[in-house]
Amino acid sequence: MEVNNELLLKFLTIIGVSILCGILIGFEREARHKPAGLKTITLVTLGSAIFTFISQYGFSGSSVDPSRIASQIVNGIGFLGAGTIIRSGLKIKGLTTAATLWIAASIGMVIGAGKIIEGIIGTIIVFFSLIILRIIEKILYENINIFYLNVKYQTETSKSQLDTLLNQIQDILKKNNITMLEKKTDSSGFTLKLRGNKAKLQSELKKIITSDSQVIYSIKGIKFNNDNDYND
């Protein structure tokens, strides 16, 4: 079988560039310990590039439509991205990772179509967008004072004790002009999404815990998180 050296060189170039671009995008996700990290995003970029290349050069004939395989890449990556999205209480995690998989596939398709320079530029933009936008997001949420309060109960805590604790917290919120944006309760505790002075709430809660023995024994743990801690 005769080997087309020019086509082989093009294929190898596409393989190499798509792997490097996938590694660059995947590095940011891997560094943040996300479920779709370095290996997954690199393979998505590489796979998309190979499929796009095959759709252009792997088939012949007037009835062949190169866009058919490319359209299936878009559909397939949707299922993969959906697997990274998880809802937990008030939080939805994995959306950024899913979007990163989606755009990694698009970059792979660009590279597979032979647009090497465009693919590299797109990769650099995505990489810095993930880093810079996270910094901007952190500054934004700190300025608007949005945070989460997560309270875990002891298993033997009675409903009356829980209601008392929640009422005390709501009184503190009202007293300190802290707005409750969302509330999620379950058998193990509750999570409040709040806007206001986090330091003031921490101080007031500490007073309640140290002065009320019932509260001490009913609480398993209290945790504060900034809103952007739940972004992915």
Short mmCIF file of C-alpha atoms in Angstrom, two decimals:
data_model
loop_
_atom_site.label_atom_id
_atom_site.label_comp_id
_atom_site.label_asym_id
_atom_site.label_seq_id
_atom_site.Cartn_x
_atom_site.Cartn_y
_atom_site.Cartn_z
CA MET A 1 0.00 0.00 0.00
CA GLU A 2 1.38 3.36 -1.04
CA VAL A 3 1.88 5.84 1.78
CA ASN A 4 1.09 9.49 1.19
CA ASN A 5 4.00 11.10 3.03
CA GLU A 6 2.48 14.57 2.92
CA LEU A 7 -0.79 13.34 4.41
CA LEU A 8 1.07 11.29 7.04
CA LEU A 9 3.12 14.32 8.07
CA LYS A 10 -0.04 16.38 8.35
CA PHE A 11 -1.67 13.68 10.48
CA LEU A 12 1.32 13.44 12.83
CA THR A 13 1.42 17.24 13.15
CA ILE A 14 -2.27 17.31 14.03
CA ILE A 15 -1.76 14.54 16.60
CA GLY A 16 1.17 16.32 18.24
CA VAL A 17 -0.43 19.76 18.36
CA SER A 18 -3.77 18.45 19.66
CA ILE A 19 -2.01 16.56 22.48
CA LEU A 20 -0.05 19.67 23.51
CA CYS A 21 -3.16 21.85 23.40
CA GLY A 22 -5.12 19.29 25.43
CA ILE A 23 -2.35 19.13 28.02
CA LEU A 24 -2.32 22.92 28.38
CA ILE A 25 -6.09 23.16 28.88
CA GLY A 26 -6.23 20.05 31.07
CA PHE A 27 -3.43 21.28 33.32
CA GLU A 28 -5.66 23.98 34.87
CA ARG A 29 -8.44 21.45 35.60
CA GLU A 30 -5.96 18.91 36.98
CA ALA A 31 -4.39 21.53 39.24
CA ARG A 32 -7.83 22.19 40.74
CA HIS A 33 -8.48 18.45 41.21
CA LYS A 34 -11.48 18.30 38.89
CA PRO A 35 -12.94 14.96 37.70
CA ALA A 36 -12.09 15.71 34.06
CA GLY A 37 -8.45 16.68 34.27
CA LEU A 38 -5.28 16.34 32.24
CA LYS A 39 -5.86 12.89 30.71
CA THR A 40 -9.55 13.34 29.94
CA ILE A 41 -9.24 16.74 28.27
CA THR A 42 -6.14 15.70 26.33
CA LEU A 43 -7.96 12.62 25.01
CA VAL A 44 -11.04 14.68 24.10
CA THR A 45 -8.89 17.16 22.15
CA LEU A 46 -6.95 14.36 20.46
CA GLY A 47 -10.06 12.31 19.66
CA SER A 48 -11.89 15.28 18.17
CA ALA A 49 -8.87 16.10 16.01
CA ILE A 50 -8.60 12.51 14.72
CA PHE A 51 -12.32 12.25 13.95
CA THR A 52 -12.22 15.57 12.08
CA PHE A 53 -9.14 14.49 10.13
CA ILE A 54 -10.74 11.16 9.19
CA SER A 55 -13.95 12.87 8.09
CA GLN A 56 -11.91 14.93 5.62
CA TYR A 57 -9.37 12.40 4.32
CA GLY A 58 -10.62 8.95 5.31
CA PHE A 59 -13.51 8.65 2.88
CA SER A 60 -14.01 9.38 -0.78
CA GLY A 61 -16.91 9.73 -3.15
CA SER A 62 -19.41 12.41 -4.12
CA SER A 63 -21.91 11.29 -1.48
CA VAL A 64 -19.48 11.74 1.43
CA ASP A 65 -20.33 14.63 3.77
CA PRO A 66 -17.32 15.53 5.99
CA SER A 67 -19.54 17.49 8.37
CA ARG A 68 -21.47 14.38 9.49
CA ILE A 69 -18.72 13.05 11.75
CA ALA A 70 -18.00 16.54 13.07
CA SER A 71 -21.65 16.97 14.07
CA GLN A 72 -21.54 13.67 15.96
CA ILE A 73 -18.53 14.92 17.94
CA VAL A 74 -20.67 17.80 19.19
CA ASN A 75 -23.44 15.40 20.23
CA GLY A 76 -21.05 12.94 21.87
CA ILE A 77 -19.23 15.52 23.93
CA GLY A 78 -22.57 16.60 25.41
CA PHE A 79 -23.00 13.19 27.06
CA LEU A 80 -19.44 13.27 28.38
CA GLY A 81 -19.89 16.78 29.78
CA ALA A 82 -23.19 15.86 31.44
CA GLY A 83 -21.38 13.19 33.45
CA THR A 84 -19.23 15.83 35.18
CA ILE A 85 -22.17 17.93 36.44
CA ILE A 86 -23.31 17.18 39.99
CA ARG A 87 -25.93 18.92 42.13
CA SER A 88 -25.22 18.92 45.86
CA GLY A 89 -27.55 20.91 48.08
CA LEU A 90 -27.52 24.52 46.89
CA LYS A 91 -24.47 23.92 44.74
CA ILE A 92 -24.14 22.77 41.14
CA LYS A 93 -20.62 21.52 40.51
CA GLY A 94 -18.92 20.58 37.27
CA LEU A 95 -20.37 23.16 34.88
CA THR A 96 -17.00 24.76 34.16
CA THR A 97 -15.42 21.34 33.65
CA ALA A 98 -18.22 20.37 31.26
CA ALA A 99 -17.77 23.62 29.34
CA THR A 100 -14.00 23.01 29.23
CA LEU A 101 -14.58 19.55 27.71
CA TRP A 102 -16.89 21.11 25.14
CA ILE A 103 -14.41 23.80 24.10
CA ALA A 104 -11.49 21.32 24.14
CA ALA A 105 -13.44 19.25 21.60
CA SER A 106 -13.98 22.34 19.46
CA ILE A 107 -10.25 23.13 19.53
CA GLY A 108 -9.51 19.53 18.55
CA MET A 109 -11.86 19.91 15.60
CA VAL A 110 -10.14 23.13 14.53
CA ILE A 111 -6.74 21.42 14.65
CA GLY A 112 -8.09 18.32 12.90
CA ALA A 113 -9.36 20.53 10.07
CA GLY A 114 -5.77 21.68 9.54
CA LYS A 115 -6.12 25.09 11.20
CA ILE A 116 -3.09 24.62 13.45
CA ILE A 117 -2.40 28.30 14.24
CA GLU A 118 -6.07 28.98 15.00
CA GLY A 119 -6.16 25.97 17.32
CA ILE A 120 -3.09 27.11 19.24
CA ILE A 121 -4.47 30.65 19.61
CA GLY A 122 -7.79 29.25 20.84
CA THR A 123 -5.98 27.06 23.38
CA ILE A 124 -4.01 29.99 24.79
CA ILE A 125 -7.21 32.05 25.09
CA VAL A 126 -9.01 29.22 26.92
CA PHE A 127 -6.10 28.59 29.28
CA PHE A 128 -5.78 32.20 30.37
CA SER A 129 -9.56 32.65 30.48
CA LEU A 130 -9.85 29.83 33.03
CA ILE A 131 -7.20 31.45 35.23
CA ILE A 132 -8.05 35.15 34.81
CA LEU A 133 -11.82 34.73 35.05
CA ARG A 134 -11.42 32.74 38.28
CA ILE A 135 -9.45 35.64 39.80
CA ILE A 136 -12.07 38.17 38.63
CA GLU A 137 -14.84 35.92 39.97
CA LYS A 138 -13.16 35.72 43.37
CA ILE A 139 -12.81 39.50 43.60
CA LEU A 140 -16.42 39.97 42.48
CA TYR A 141 -17.91 37.62 45.08
CA GLU A 142 -15.78 39.07 47.87
CA ASN A 143 -17.04 42.55 47.02
CA ILE A 144 -20.72 41.56 47.04
CA ASN A 145 -20.25 39.61 50.32
CA ILE A 146 -21.94 36.37 49.30
CA PHE A 147 -21.06 33.29 51.35
CA TYR A 148 -22.43 29.95 52.52
CA LEU A 149 -23.10 28.73 56.05
CA ASN A 150 -23.20 24.96 56.41
CA VAL A 151 -24.36 23.45 59.73
CA LYS A 152 -24.21 19.70 60.45
CA TYR A 153 -26.32 18.13 63.20
CA GLN A 154 -25.53 15.40 65.67
CA THR A 155 -27.57 12.27 64.86
CA GLU A 156 -29.35 12.36 68.23
CA THR A 157 -30.42 15.98 67.93
CA SER A 158 -34.19 16.53 68.33
CA LYS A 159 -36.34 18.55 65.95
CA SER A 160 -37.06 21.15 68.61
CA GLN A 161 -33.33 21.74 69.14
CA LEU A 162 -32.83 22.15 65.40
CA ASP A 163 -35.72 24.58 65.10
CA THR A 164 -34.33 26.58 68.03
CA LEU A 165 -30.89 26.77 66.43
CA LEU A 166 -32.28 27.81 63.05
CA ASN A 167 -34.47 30.49 64.67
CA GLN A 168 -31.45 31.85 66.57
CA ILE A 169 -29.48 32.07 63.33
CA GLN A 170 -32.36 33.80 61.56
CA ASP A 171 -32.56 36.33 64.39
CA ILE A 172 -28.84 37.05 64.01
CA LEU A 173 -29.28 37.50 60.26
CA LYS A 174 -32.12 39.97 60.76
CA LYS A 175 -30.26 41.86 63.48
CA ASN A 176 -27.13 42.26 61.32
CA ASN A 177 -28.91 42.95 58.00
CA ILE A 178 -27.66 39.70 56.47
CA THR A 179 -29.90 38.50 53.63
CA MET A 180 -30.76 34.83 53.23
CA LEU A 181 -30.71 34.11 49.49
CA GLU A 182 -31.35 30.36 49.62
CA LYS A 183 -31.95 27.64 52.21
CA LYS A 184 -31.49 23.88 51.90
CA THR A 185 -32.26 21.48 54.76
CA ASP A 186 -31.95 17.72 55.08
CA SER A 187 -31.63 15.08 57.79
CA SER A 188 -27.94 15.87 58.40
CA GLY A 189 -28.12 19.66 58.59
CA PHE A 190 -28.79 22.78 56.58
CA THR A 191 -27.00 25.11 54.19
CA LEU A 192 -27.75 28.83 53.87
CA LYS A 193 -26.64 31.05 51.02
CA LEU A 194 -26.20 34.51 52.53
CA ARG A 195 -25.21 38.05 51.63
CA GLY A 196 -23.78 40.36 54.26
CA ASN A 197 -21.07 40.61 56.90
CA LYS A 198 -19.60 37.13 57.34
CA ALA A 199 -17.26 38.15 60.17
CA LYS A 200 -20.19 39.53 62.19
CA LEU A 201 -22.16 36.31 61.77
CA GLN A 202 -19.15 34.22 62.81
CA SER A 203 -18.76 36.33 65.95
CA GLU A 204 -22.46 36.09 66.89
CA LEU A 205 -22.56 32.32 66.29
CA LYS A 206 -19.51 31.85 68.48
CA LYS A 207 -21.32 33.63 71.32
CA ILE A 208 -24.35 31.35 70.99
CA ILE A 209 -22.27 28.18 70.90
CA THR A 210 -20.23 29.11 73.97
CA SER A 211 -23.23 30.26 76.00
CA ASP A 212 -25.83 27.62 75.12
CA SER A 213 -25.00 24.04 76.11
CA GLN A 214 -27.91 22.62 74.09
CA VAL A 215 -26.52 24.19 70.94
CA ILE A 216 -23.06 22.77 71.65
CA TYR A 217 -24.37 19.22 71.91
CA SER A 218 -26.72 19.50 68.91
CA ILE A 219 -24.12 20.74 66.41
CA LYS A 220 -21.62 18.43 64.76
CA GLY A 221 -19.89 21.15 62.80
CA ILE A 222 -20.23 24.66 61.32
CA LYS A 223 -18.46 25.69 58.14
CA PHE A 224 -18.29 28.99 56.25
CA ASN A 225 -17.43 29.11 52.55
CA ASN A 226 -17.07 31.96 50.10
CA ASP A 227 -19.50 31.73 47.19
CA ASN A 228 -16.71 31.22 44.67
CA ASP A 229 -15.43 28.18 46.62
CA TYR A 230 -18.31 26.25 45.08
CA ASN A 231 -17.58 27.30 41.51
CA ASP A 232 -15.73 24.82 39.35
#
